[in-house]
XYZ file of C-alpha atoms in Angstrom:
714
model
C 18.937 -16.788 15.585
C 17.851 -13.310 14.527
C 14.076 -12.933 13.905
C 12.332 -10.197 11.936
C 8.832 -9.159 12.953
C 7.123 -11.464 10.469
C 9.126 -14.473 11.625
C 8.440 -13.587 15.246
C 4.697 -13.471 14.638
C 4.731 -16.825 12.805
C 6.757 -18.632 15.533
C 4.807 -16.963 18.278
C 1.566 -18.315 16.682
C 2.878 -21.856 17.145
C 2.472 -21.561 20.855
C -1.256 -21.607 20.377
C -1.323 -24.944 18.551
C 0.184 -26.946 15.747
C -1.921 -25.919 12.769
C 0.455 -23.164 11.730
C 3.627 -25.402 11.683
C 3.668 -25.836 7.946
C 3.235 -22.129 7.315
C 5.771 -21.033 9.921
C 8.398 -23.467 8.597
C 7.807 -22.485 5.014
C 10.737 -20.075 5.216
C 12.039 -21.371 1.930
C 9.576 -19.121 0.208
C 11.698 -16.117 1.205
C 12.640 -13.054 -0.721
C 16.265 -13.476 0.329
C 18.514 -13.070 -2.717
C 21.760 -14.941 -2.399
C 23.371 -13.285 -5.376
C 21.789 -10.637 -7.476
C 21.612 -11.647 -11.129
C 20.825 -9.445 -14.142
C 17.213 -8.805 -14.878
C 15.832 -11.824 -16.741
C 12.127 -11.103 -17.164
C 11.561 -13.255 -14.079
C 11.309 -12.088 -10.463
C 14.186 -13.124 -8.112
C 12.176 -15.998 -6.756
C 14.268 -18.995 -7.732
C 12.159 -19.709 -10.863
C 14.537 -20.462 -13.722
C 13.711 -19.327 -17.236
C 12.046 -22.007 -19.282
C 13.282 -22.099 -22.849
C 11.842 -25.469 -23.907
C 8.959 -23.859 -25.879
C 8.744 -20.040 -25.573
C 6.837 -18.689 -28.633
C 6.801 -15.201 -27.080
C 8.033 -13.406 -23.998
C 4.885 -14.227 -21.995
C 4.626 -18.038 -22.430
C 6.938 -20.944 -21.650
C 5.981 -24.621 -21.664
C 8.335 -27.414 -20.463
C 8.252 -31.010 -21.682
C 6.874 -31.876 -18.224
C 3.804 -29.970 -19.180
C 4.528 -27.112 -16.724
C 3.101 -23.804 -18.097
C 4.766 -20.634 -16.946
C 3.133 -17.269 -17.754
C 4.646 -13.858 -17.137
C 2.642 -11.117 -15.445
C 4.321 -7.945 -16.754
C 2.481 -5.300 -14.744
C 2.926 -4.304 -11.085
C 0.557 -5.916 -8.649
C -0.711 -3.631 -5.859
C -3.916 -5.493 -4.893
C -5.869 -4.764 -8.061
C -5.406 -8.409 -9.139
C -3.499 -7.827 -12.393
C -0.970 -10.526 -11.633
C -3.841 -12.968 -11.852
C -6.034 -11.442 -14.575
C -3.478 -10.781 -17.313
C -2.174 -14.408 -17.227
C -5.860 -15.499 -17.186
C -6.252 -13.804 -20.486
C -3.201 -15.712 -21.977
C -4.468 -18.989 -20.536
C -7.945 -18.547 -22.047
C -6.513 -18.278 -25.626
C -3.762 -20.828 -24.923
C -6.494 -23.232 -23.838
C -4.855 -24.583 -20.680
C -6.482 -25.358 -17.283
C -5.663 -22.719 -14.733
C -4.331 -25.483 -12.404
C -1.576 -26.041 -14.945
C -0.318 -22.533 -14.760
C 2.480 -20.973 -12.724
C 2.569 -17.127 -12.826
C 5.847 -15.295 -12.438
C 6.137 -11.535 -12.008
C 8.104 -9.946 -14.811
C 10.893 -7.437 -14.211
C 11.193 -4.237 -16.225
C 11.728 -5.379 -19.792
C 10.939 -3.419 -23.019
C 9.890 -6.709 -24.623
C 6.783 -6.728 -22.306
C 5.453 -3.451 -23.732
C 3.349 -1.210 -21.466
C 4.354 -1.950 -17.838
C 2.274 0.825 -16.277
C -0.146 -0.012 -13.436
C -1.867 3.327 -13.577
C -5.273 4.788 -14.721
C -7.079 1.491 -14.603
C -5.286 0.775 -17.867
C -3.401 -2.430 -17.376
C -6.141 -4.772 -18.607
C -7.368 -2.295 -21.231
C -3.838 -1.877 -22.735
C -2.819 -5.493 -22.522
C -6.045 -7.399 -23.266
C -5.469 -7.828 -26.989
C -1.709 -8.411 -26.620
C -2.264 -11.104 -23.996
C -4.920 -12.797 -26.106
C -2.515 -12.884 -29.091
C 0.247 -14.259 -26.959
C -1.873 -17.209 -25.886
C -3.405 -17.753 -29.267
C 0.034 -17.700 -30.951
C 1.369 -20.299 -28.582
C -1.690 -22.549 -29.071
C -1.423 -22.254 -32.871
C 2.272 -23.439 -32.871
C 1.425 -26.415 -30.601
C -1.491 -27.413 -32.842
C 0.781 -27.213 -35.821
C 3.377 -29.394 -34.134
C 0.737 -32.018 -33.455
C -0.733 -31.808 -36.979
C 2.751 -32.323 -38.575
C 3.538 -35.337 -36.362
C 0.162 -36.860 -37.248
C 0.287 -35.770 -40.909
C -3.056 -34.143 -40.665
C -4.380 -30.589 -41.241
C -4.107 -28.200 -38.351
C -7.702 -27.160 -38.986
C -8.818 -30.651 -37.997
C -7.354 -30.405 -34.488
C -8.867 -28.982 -31.361
C -7.509 -28.169 -27.907
C -8.717 -28.245 -24.346
C -6.881 -28.165 -20.948
C -3.373 -28.291 -22.395
C -4.092 -31.140 -24.881
C -4.239 -31.169 -28.692
C -6.804 -33.594 -30.071
C -7.569 -35.076 -33.506
C -11.084 -36.511 -33.324
C -11.020 -38.322 -36.662
C -8.065 -40.513 -35.666
C -8.717 -40.359 -31.859
C -5.259 -39.142 -31.195
C -4.160 -36.600 -28.601
C -0.991 -35.111 -27.257
C -0.286 -32.929 -24.262
C 1.303 -29.548 -24.692
C 4.321 -30.799 -22.781
C 4.759 -33.695 -25.209
C 4.662 -31.212 -28.084
C 6.816 -28.553 -26.503
C 10.207 -29.675 -28.052
C 8.766 -29.979 -31.566
C 6.865 -26.730 -31.281
C 9.946 -24.897 -30.245
C 11.411 -25.690 -33.751
C 8.524 -24.103 -35.643
C 8.312 -20.420 -36.746
C 6.015 -18.054 -34.943
C 2.673 -17.732 -36.600
C 1.168 -14.460 -37.730
C -2.444 -13.100 -37.679
C -3.667 -16.044 -35.544
C -7.457 -15.815 -35.117
C -8.752 -15.225 -31.570
C -11.533 -17.023 -29.808
C -15.134 -15.835 -30.027
C -15.857 -14.387 -26.593
C -18.952 -16.608 -26.407
C -16.656 -19.624 -26.148
C -14.613 -18.297 -23.244
C -14.315 -20.925 -20.432
C -11.957 -19.135 -18.029
C -12.641 -15.452 -18.401
C -15.597 -14.270 -16.342
C -15.192 -17.029 -13.748
C -13.954 -16.689 -10.209
C -10.206 -17.238 -9.776
C -8.359 -16.693 -6.507
C -5.322 -14.404 -6.587
C -2.131 -16.243 -7.453
C -0.444 -14.779 -4.399
C -3.252 -15.457 -1.950
C -1.735 -18.454 -0.225
C 1.578 -16.732 0.213
C -0.140 -13.567 1.444
C -2.021 -15.495 4.082
C 1.145 -17.106 5.293
C 2.897 -13.699 5.484
C 5.418 -14.746 2.736
C 7.894 -11.919 1.908
C 6.521 -10.667 -1.422
C 6.769 -6.920 -0.966
C 9.526 -4.410 -1.562
C 9.960 -3.875 2.120
C 10.675 -7.630 2.495
C 13.715 -7.723 0.216
C 16.926 -9.010 1.770
C 20.345 -9.043 0.197
C 23.678 -10.351 1.555
C 25.528 -7.677 3.461
C 22.650 -5.247 3.157
C 22.578 -1.975 5.121
C 19.455 0.009 5.946
C 18.766 3.732 5.244
C 16.443 6.579 5.827
C 16.419 9.879 3.938
C 15.248 13.009 5.688
C 13.952 15.996 3.667
C 12.776 19.395 4.792
C 9.251 19.357 6.269
C 8.583 22.478 4.225
C 8.107 21.524 0.596
C 11.146 22.509 -1.454
C 13.426 23.335 1.490
C 17.117 22.550 1.393
C 19.817 21.399 3.933
C 22.081 24.129 5.287
C 23.812 21.948 7.953
C 23.233 18.846 10.136
C 24.657 17.251 13.252
C 26.161 14.366 11.218
C 28.876 13.452 13.754
C 26.286 13.065 16.544
C 24.186 10.776 14.306
C 27.232 8.704 13.308
C 27.921 7.990 16.944
C 24.485 6.329 17.465
C 24.303 2.547 17.851
C 24.565 0.631 14.610
C 25.090 3.635 12.349
C 27.535 3.166 9.505
C 27.293 6.580 7.789
C 25.354 9.801 7.573
C 25.716 12.382 4.836
C 23.960 15.160 2.981
C 22.853 14.662 -0.690
C 22.085 17.582 -2.865
C 22.585 18.788 -6.434
C 21.405 15.511 -7.948
C 18.713 15.834 -10.690
C 15.361 14.642 -9.461
C 16.598 14.228 -5.880
C 15.462 16.729 -3.208
C 18.133 17.918 -0.831
C 18.268 15.773 2.263
C 20.192 13.750 4.797
C 20.856 10.044 4.521
C 21.347 7.836 7.571
C 22.719 4.300 7.009
C 22.743 1.655 9.714
C 22.894 -2.134 10.271
C 19.117 -2.343 10.795
C 15.928 -0.498 10.080
C 15.458 0.069 13.754
C 18.858 1.633 14.249
C 18.452 3.784 11.145
C 15.065 5.104 12.398
C 16.346 5.550 15.899
C 19.349 7.590 14.746
C 17.169 9.653 12.426
C 15.186 10.854 15.462
C 18.410 12.346 16.762
C 19.001 14.224 13.468
C 19.045 17.955 13.843
C 18.997 19.876 10.525
C 19.155 23.573 9.804
C 16.975 24.132 6.803
C 16.659 26.865 4.213
C 12.867 26.531 4.151
C 12.326 28.506 0.979
C 9.189 30.373 -0.246
C 6.640 27.586 0.397
C 6.751 28.335 4.147
C 4.162 31.004 3.474
C 1.532 28.406 2.268
C -1.454 27.735 4.561
C -4.810 25.973 3.937
C -6.801 28.832 5.465
C -5.217 31.334 3.059
C -5.842 28.975 0.057
C -9.578 29.026 0.875
C -9.571 32.874 0.779
C -7.641 32.851 -2.456
C -10.077 30.329 -3.957
C -13.009 32.738 -3.281
C -11.161 35.594 -4.873
C -10.124 33.552 -7.962
C -13.699 32.229 -8.463
C -15.056 35.724 -8.460
C -12.404 37.027 -10.880
C -12.979 34.141 -13.305
C -16.688 33.647 -12.948
C -18.753 32.121 -15.836
C -21.432 34.108 -17.588
C -24.494 35.230 -15.730
C -27.513 32.975 -15.660
C -30.319 33.630 -18.199
C -32.969 36.123 -17.207
C -36.105 34.727 -15.632
C -34.661 31.529 -14.201
C -34.664 30.382 -10.674
C -31.058 30.486 -9.413
C -29.557 27.658 -7.326
C -25.999 28.368 -5.996
C -23.777 26.209 -3.886
C -20.053 25.913 -3.070
C -18.457 22.484 -2.638
C -14.933 21.964 -1.232
C -12.781 18.935 -0.789
C -9.304 18.874 0.887
C -5.846 17.553 0.052
C -5.661 13.797 0.621
C -2.649 11.553 1.352
C -2.304 8.066 -0.266
C -1.582 6.458 3.137
C -0.322 3.158 1.604
C 0.009 0.499 4.226
C 3.578 -0.272 3.052
C 5.652 2.968 3.345
C 7.740 3.952 0.338
C 10.857 1.885 -0.032
C 13.458 0.619 -2.508
C 16.493 -1.656 -2.373
C 19.408 -0.710 -4.506
C 22.833 -2.308 -5.112
C 25.504 -0.457 -7.152
C 28.134 -2.957 -8.196
C 30.571 -2.918 -11.114
C 28.936 0.077 -12.620
C 25.454 -1.477 -12.608
C 22.567 -0.218 -10.478
C 20.190 -3.013 -9.622
C 16.990 -2.255 -7.849
C 14.097 -4.081 -6.193
C 11.235 -1.705 -5.989
C 7.429 -1.545 -5.378
C 6.640 0.659 -8.313
C 3.571 1.307 -10.539
C 5.755 2.603 -13.305
C 9.178 0.858 -13.252
C 10.413 2.734 -16.300
C 9.880 6.023 -14.544
C 12.115 4.895 -11.711
C 14.706 3.676 -14.125
C 14.574 7.081 -15.920
C 15.029 9.005 -12.695
C 18.185 7.006 -11.880
C 19.570 7.240 -15.294
C 19.159 11.026 -15.306
C 20.212 11.711 -11.801
C 23.192 9.412 -11.659
C 24.330 9.547 -15.293
C 23.766 5.871 -16.038
C 22.529 4.120 -19.226
C 19.450 2.072 -19.452
C 21.368 -1.199 -19.671
C 23.101 -0.361 -16.402
C 19.859 0.282 -14.474
C 18.080 -3.027 -13.804
C 14.670 -3.005 -12.082
C 12.992 -5.936 -10.357
C 9.307 -5.391 -9.640
C 8.133 -6.492 -6.234
C 4.538 -6.636 -5.039
C 3.232 -3.245 -3.824
C 1.650 -2.802 -0.382
C -0.793 -0.260 -1.774
C -0.355 2.191 -4.645
C -3.358 4.207 -5.759
C -1.101 6.410 -7.788
C 1.435 7.072 -5.081
C 4.095 4.705 -6.442
C 4.208 6.208 -9.868
C 6.447 9.146 -9.079
C 9.354 6.891 -7.967
C 11.293 9.397 -5.968
C 12.151 6.618 -3.505
C 14.110 4.948 -6.407
C 16.456 7.825 -6.976
C 16.913 8.244 -3.207
C 17.955 4.634 -2.733
C 20.088 4.612 -5.800
C 21.950 7.764 -4.788
C 22.657 6.387 -1.368
C 23.762 3.011 -2.935
C 26.078 4.773 -5.383
C 27.811 6.573 -2.531
C 28.261 3.256 -0.787
C 29.200 1.321 -3.900
C 29.377 -2.461 -3.535
C 26.974 -2.503 -0.505
C 23.248 -3.182 -1.022
C 21.048 -0.507 0.609
C 17.427 -0.807 1.616
C 15.869 2.580 1.937
C 12.615 2.683 3.977
C 10.614 5.880 4.726
C 9.294 6.361 8.160
C 5.520 6.665 8.378
C 5.984 10.383 9.155
C 8.073 10.892 6.131
C 5.513 8.947 4.075
C 2.765 11.363 5.033
C 4.915 14.557 5.009
C 6.270 13.992 1.582
C 3.331 12.497 -0.383
C 2.100 13.691 -3.744
C -1.286 14.628 -2.463
C -4.720 14.610 -4.129
C -5.207 18.315 -4.821
C -7.727 20.274 -2.921
C -10.595 21.871 -4.885
C -13.553 24.302 -4.835
C -16.575 24.210 -7.048
C -18.652 27.418 -7.141
C -21.801 26.159 -8.851
C -24.605 28.241 -10.208
C -27.623 26.786 -12.048
C -30.859 28.069 -13.473
C -34.154 26.226 -13.355
C -37.136 27.161 -15.533
C -40.790 27.119 -14.468
C -41.097 23.393 -15.004
C -38.021 22.678 -12.912
C -35.788 21.915 -15.904
C -32.122 22.796 -15.676
C -31.470 25.373 -18.487
C -28.091 26.620 -17.269
C -25.233 25.057 -15.357
C -22.056 26.843 -14.608
C -18.973 26.058 -12.350
C -16.221 28.309 -11.199
C -13.558 25.699 -10.351
C -10.398 26.260 -8.321
C -7.592 23.811 -7.474
C -3.863 23.695 -6.726
C -1.605 24.416 -9.688
C -0.036 21.162 -11.033
C -1.173 17.597 -10.916
C -4.364 16.090 -12.387
C -7.889 16.975 -11.672
C -8.825 19.757 -14.083
C -12.403 20.282 -14.828
C -14.246 20.901 -18.201
C -17.896 21.192 -19.292
C -17.728 17.855 -21.169
C -19.016 15.033 -18.907
C -22.365 14.442 -17.390
C -24.294 16.514 -16.308
C -22.746 19.365 -18.273
C -23.199 17.562 -21.610
C -26.932 17.436 -21.023
C -27.334 21.207 -20.796
C -26.384 23.366 -23.839
C -24.362 26.354 -22.937
C -22.846 24.924 -19.773
C -19.659 26.665 -18.654
C -16.716 25.711 -16.484
C -14.158 28.344 -15.690
C -10.981 26.984 -14.011
C -8.508 28.882 -11.917
C -5.282 27.618 -10.177
C -3.904 28.434 -6.745
C -0.189 29.148 -6.529
C 1.821 25.954 -6.747
C 4.444 24.526 -4.444
C 2.482 21.793 -2.681
C 3.338 18.483 -4.356
C 0.206 16.930 -5.921
C -0.230 13.817 -7.991
C -2.376 10.924 -9.017
C -4.772 9.666 -6.292
C -7.171 6.822 -7.075
C -9.527 7.989 -9.853
C -7.594 11.242 -10.499
C -9.851 14.269 -10.807
C -13.056 12.280 -10.738
C -12.488 11.452 -7.036
C -13.381 15.032 -6.063
C -15.156 16.467 -9.111
C -17.799 13.665 -9.342
C -18.531 14.088 -5.602
C -19.243 17.779 -6.080
C -21.247 17.573 -9.322
C -23.347 14.586 -8.232
C -24.191 16.180 -4.890
C -25.186 19.388 -6.707
C -27.317 17.332 -9.106
C -29.219 15.958 -6.138
C -29.547 19.444 -4.778
C -30.999 20.636 -8.073
C -33.472 17.757 -8.149
C -34.840 18.716 -4.704
C -34.856 22.376 -5.679
C -37.006 21.425 -8.714
C -39.324 19.323 -6.507
C -38.561 16.122 -8.343
C -37.433 12.637 -7.385
C -33.684 12.542 -8.020
C -33.935 9.311 -10.044
C -36.576 10.735 -12.466
C -34.694 14.022 -12.641
C -31.392 12.299 -13.534
C -33.000 9.876 -16.118
C -34.703 12.871 -17.766
C -31.387 14.656 -18.039
C -29.624 11.622 -19.439
C -32.315 11.245 -22.108
C -31.295 14.719 -23.468
C -27.623 13.931 -23.848
C -26.555 14.104 -27.520
C -25.139 10.932 -29.080
C -21.423 10.778 -28.774
C -18.703 8.127 -29.431
C -17.218 9.070 -26.082
C -20.284 8.754 -23.818
C -23.209 6.440 -24.137
C -26.128 7.780 -22.237
C -28.095 4.578 -22.722
C -25.400 2.684 -20.781
C -25.478 5.145 -18.024
C -29.293 4.873 -17.750
C -28.966 1.096 -17.744
C -26.606 0.960 -14.762
C -28.641 3.569 -12.907
C -31.885 1.553 -13.380
C -30.187 -1.662 -12.410
C -28.718 -0.103 -9.236
C -31.927 1.571 -8.103
C -34.052 -1.461 -8.856
C -31.696 -3.756 -7.014
C -31.619 -1.368 -3.986
C -35.396 -0.850 -4.037
C -35.281 2.848 -4.619
C -38.130 4.935 -3.404
C -39.568 2.706 -0.614
C -40.797 4.702 2.399
C -38.165 5.150 5.206
C -38.454 6.514 8.736
C -36.851 9.865 9.541
C -33.195 9.452 10.076
C -32.825 6.877 7.304
C -32.405 7.634 3.681
C -31.157 6.599 0.231
C -29.011 8.468 -2.245
C -27.355 7.638 -5.454
C -24.687 8.901 -7.855
C -23.429 8.002 -11.301
C -20.029 8.171 -12.868
C -18.395 7.597 -16.269
C -14.652 6.933 -15.754
C -11.980 4.937 -17.561
C -14.739 4.073 -20.074
C -16.803 2.253 -17.464
C -20.328 3.217 -16.274
C -21.129 3.024 -12.645
C -24.182 3.743 -10.480
C -24.087 3.451 -6.715
C -27.005 3.567 -4.238
C -26.241 4.116 -0.509
C -28.621 3.299 2.359
C -27.762 5.215 5.526
C -29.086 5.883 8.920
C -28.186 8.983 11.041
C -29.018 9.152 14.718
C -30.429 12.273 16.218
C -27.067 12.780 17.905
C -25.434 12.690 14.399
C -23.873 9.230 14.327
C -23.699 7.960 10.725
C -24.191 4.355 9.738
C -23.883 3.243 6.173
C -26.177 0.189 6.037
C -25.651 -0.879 2.475
C -24.021 0.043 -0.826
C -25.446 -1.187 -4.136
C -23.393 -0.873 -7.256
C -24.174 -1.558 -10.964
C -21.256 -1.562 -13.335
C -20.796 -1.752 -17.074
C -17.072 -2.502 -17.545
C -17.161 -4.614 -20.725
C -15.811 -8.183 -20.508
C -15.121 -9.227 -16.941
C -11.853 -11.089 -16.825
C -11.971 -12.395 -13.231
C -15.322 -12.117 -11.526
C -13.816 -12.354 -8.006
C -11.160 -9.727 -8.807
C -13.724 -7.405 -10.461
C -15.992 -7.599 -7.419
C -13.093 -6.901 -5.105
C -12.077 -3.839 -7.155
C -15.568 -2.376 -7.021
C -15.996 -3.080 -3.350
C -12.508 -1.752 -2.531
C -13.118 1.397 -4.569
C -16.338 2.200 -2.807
C -14.742 1.664 0.631
C -11.809 3.893 -0.375
C -14.249 6.542 -1.528
C -16.306 6.632 1.629
C -13.162 6.376 3.842
C -11.756 9.543 2.243
C -15.084 11.410 2.391
C -15.881 10.461 5.940
C -12.553 10.908 7.704
C -9.603 12.130 5.798
C -7.889 15.400 5.030
C -4.512 16.953 4.829
C -4.096 20.615 5.880
C -1.091 22.786 5.102
C 0.537 24.900 7.866
C 3.684 26.874 7.124
C 4.208 25.034 3.871
C 4.077 21.588 5.507
C 1.572 18.799 6.049
C -0.037 19.036 9.422
C -1.084 15.336 9.436
C 1.881 13.043 9.501
C 0.471 9.788 10.926
C -2.688 7.761 11.209
C -3.601 9.358 14.589
C -4.372 12.527 12.779
C -5.409 10.905 9.477
C -7.944 8.147 10.385
C -8.995 5.513 7.896
C -12.178 3.535 7.518
C -12.409 0.808 10.110
C -14.414 -2.394 10.086
C -17.112 -1.094 12.316
C -17.697 1.774 9.891
C -17.890 -0.409 6.759
C -21.306 -1.221 5.451
C -22.268 -4.814 6.318
C -23.840 -5.325 2.859
C -22.187 -4.383 -0.454
C -24.104 -5.687 -3.497
C -22.257 -5.498 -6.817
C -23.958 -6.221 -10.163
C -22.169 -6.344 -13.553
C -23.894 -5.751 -16.894
C -23.212 -8.681 -19.114
C -21.060 -7.584 -22.052
C -18.816 -9.049 -24.732
C -17.184 -5.685 -25.373
C -13.486 -5.293 -24.540
C -12.811 -4.695 -20.888
C -12.699 -1.193 -19.550
C -10.811 0.133 -16.616
C -12.134 -1.220 -13.341
C -9.768 -0.293 -10.465
C -11.020 3.263 -10.184
C -14.520 3.964 -11.660
C -16.470 2.858 -8.598
C -14.693 5.180 -6.223
C -15.970 8.606 -7.345
C -19.735 7.917 -7.023
C -19.535 6.276 -3.609
C -19.111 9.515 -1.552
C -21.852 11.480 -3.257
C -24.217 8.529 -2.977
C -23.622 8.612 0.795
C -23.879 12.444 1.092
C -27.126 12.409 -0.913
C -28.537 9.696 1.382
C -27.560 11.773 4.444
C -29.631 14.644 2.988
C -32.560 12.265 2.392
C -32.291 11.104 5.995
C -31.711 14.356 7.822
C -32.163 17.349 5.461
C -28.532 18.229 6.071
C -26.510 19.023 2.872
C -22.829 18.051 3.028
C -20.853 20.546 0.980
C -17.442 20.237 2.644
C -15.407 17.157 3.123
C -14.570 15.292 5.258
C -18.088 14.596 6.571
C -16.812 14.658 10.128
C -16.309 18.397 9.745
C -20.115 18.830 9.643
C -22.550 18.203 12.394
C -25.129 15.634 11.376
C -27.364 15.897 14.380
C -31.018 16.527 13.549
C -34.314 17.020 15.362
């Protein structure tokens, strides 16, 4: 018997007792695909399509009463595989216990299948409601016709249609066959949100049980008959190309089936593929790979020189001078490149057979991967089928999909053989699409009463990728005449979407500088910020009253302003992102030796209708932890055009002993449509902590990560 690591852990656990027998022997819930079938809109999990009553692509009801709902968007821990079906179930009026959720494959019928920008719920909320309501309407009509009564006299609850006047009832399963014969309704009215029974409650993730058991749900778990395993090595210097490689030496290594160079394919960087009979043998052989590279022009890129260039660019593109007679406050804030560091490295399984490329991929944007393969390999959309697996972390990293074209190109060369491509951890760090670095050269003017009358920012970042800055959001919109001048460093370092793109660095800088201005004005930061918010002009884009409400809720909950001993302090920050309003208060303690402890984080959030309270809390908590992890520990530096940090030993992450023991999350009650929620709580977490550090020690953090500064105080 051959065991993979997960199976070994399961069986090893049995030696400690019998409680895990059922879990360990549940191997039937495997992601082993006996024979790949065309994409059906259902994941390859053994769940057959149900056509008994399918009023739309998202809902199926069998005569047995089984309700199957499709989750169209990629699940990467943000809970969308649970929350989108919850929306359908609410309008369908079924009990959650009646529902089975199936991950949908890439299918144009599902509409927007992007898990990016905290937009999955926002974009699908109305569509999911209509899908559930339409199904419910047809079931009611089927019951009404069978009873010869008006549909308006019927009600529903927990998968049952009822007619109170005649005391008749019928389950959805009993009505499924008749309902399948009726035409789809149009313009079906939706529920009044005040009548919601499911939305806003706590629902466990639909994959939780399988995750706890270690069931193979992720892309890296996919197994196909006769599958081989591959790595793909690219130049450490961004943009470099293969000149030659010791392919014969690599082919002689144990288990290696082939090794070859790929280049000249659109969307595919030049590199060397190694294919073997196991991931271990592929990784081991890759270590023996010796490549002569044409490193290209990016070899001249260095982080130290970027910093010098940023100063020069800021001076050359400085905003207007401050008004005469004001008190000037200047500061420079800098944040570094960041890697995504997803726990599951990038991977994709591809099988090119009979002219069709079928892929199993953990992707945030499956259509993007399909498009890369179509363009690079000259295939049509109908010949590129994409199955969406669960993602072991995303945060923007799995939207670019270069792993899809890499796996597909290797699979095409070995036509007829399934290929699983897995990046090594070093490859994952070295070829990320990083969060761009950035510099903010702030200048502000205070009048004699301590009011901010001018606020300027000379902003510099890497060319390409998100994160541009403009004088539109708070606090710039509170100060007439504010200016932001943006400049770009020479490109070449791959940058991309990192959780809360742009805001993740820009909010840290602006909210820390806001705190700095409050202290320069001799005012309490809370009163200072509320005064500024009160001056923001009315706008359909930004509601200052909502921002003030979450700030007051967070500070009142955290007991802002209570006396604290030296070495302890509170700080807060606010953020408007993805149409959500967030305020975070941090309580910290810093020892005289400089050891930082984050004692508590308090968040207040206005994100419209909350679909799943448990999931929403988890998103806010996780966002804050991500934010403080990046600010406290993480950075990527560039040396000779390559990332200097290529594993966790040089890129530390937040550990349990660093996490605050108390995280208090409060949501503002709202019947408005849901906003984004997976990202808005990340940007204000870091500035809240940094502002609290200043309150505790008098030390101002202007460069991230925090570990680059000495926090010791006397």
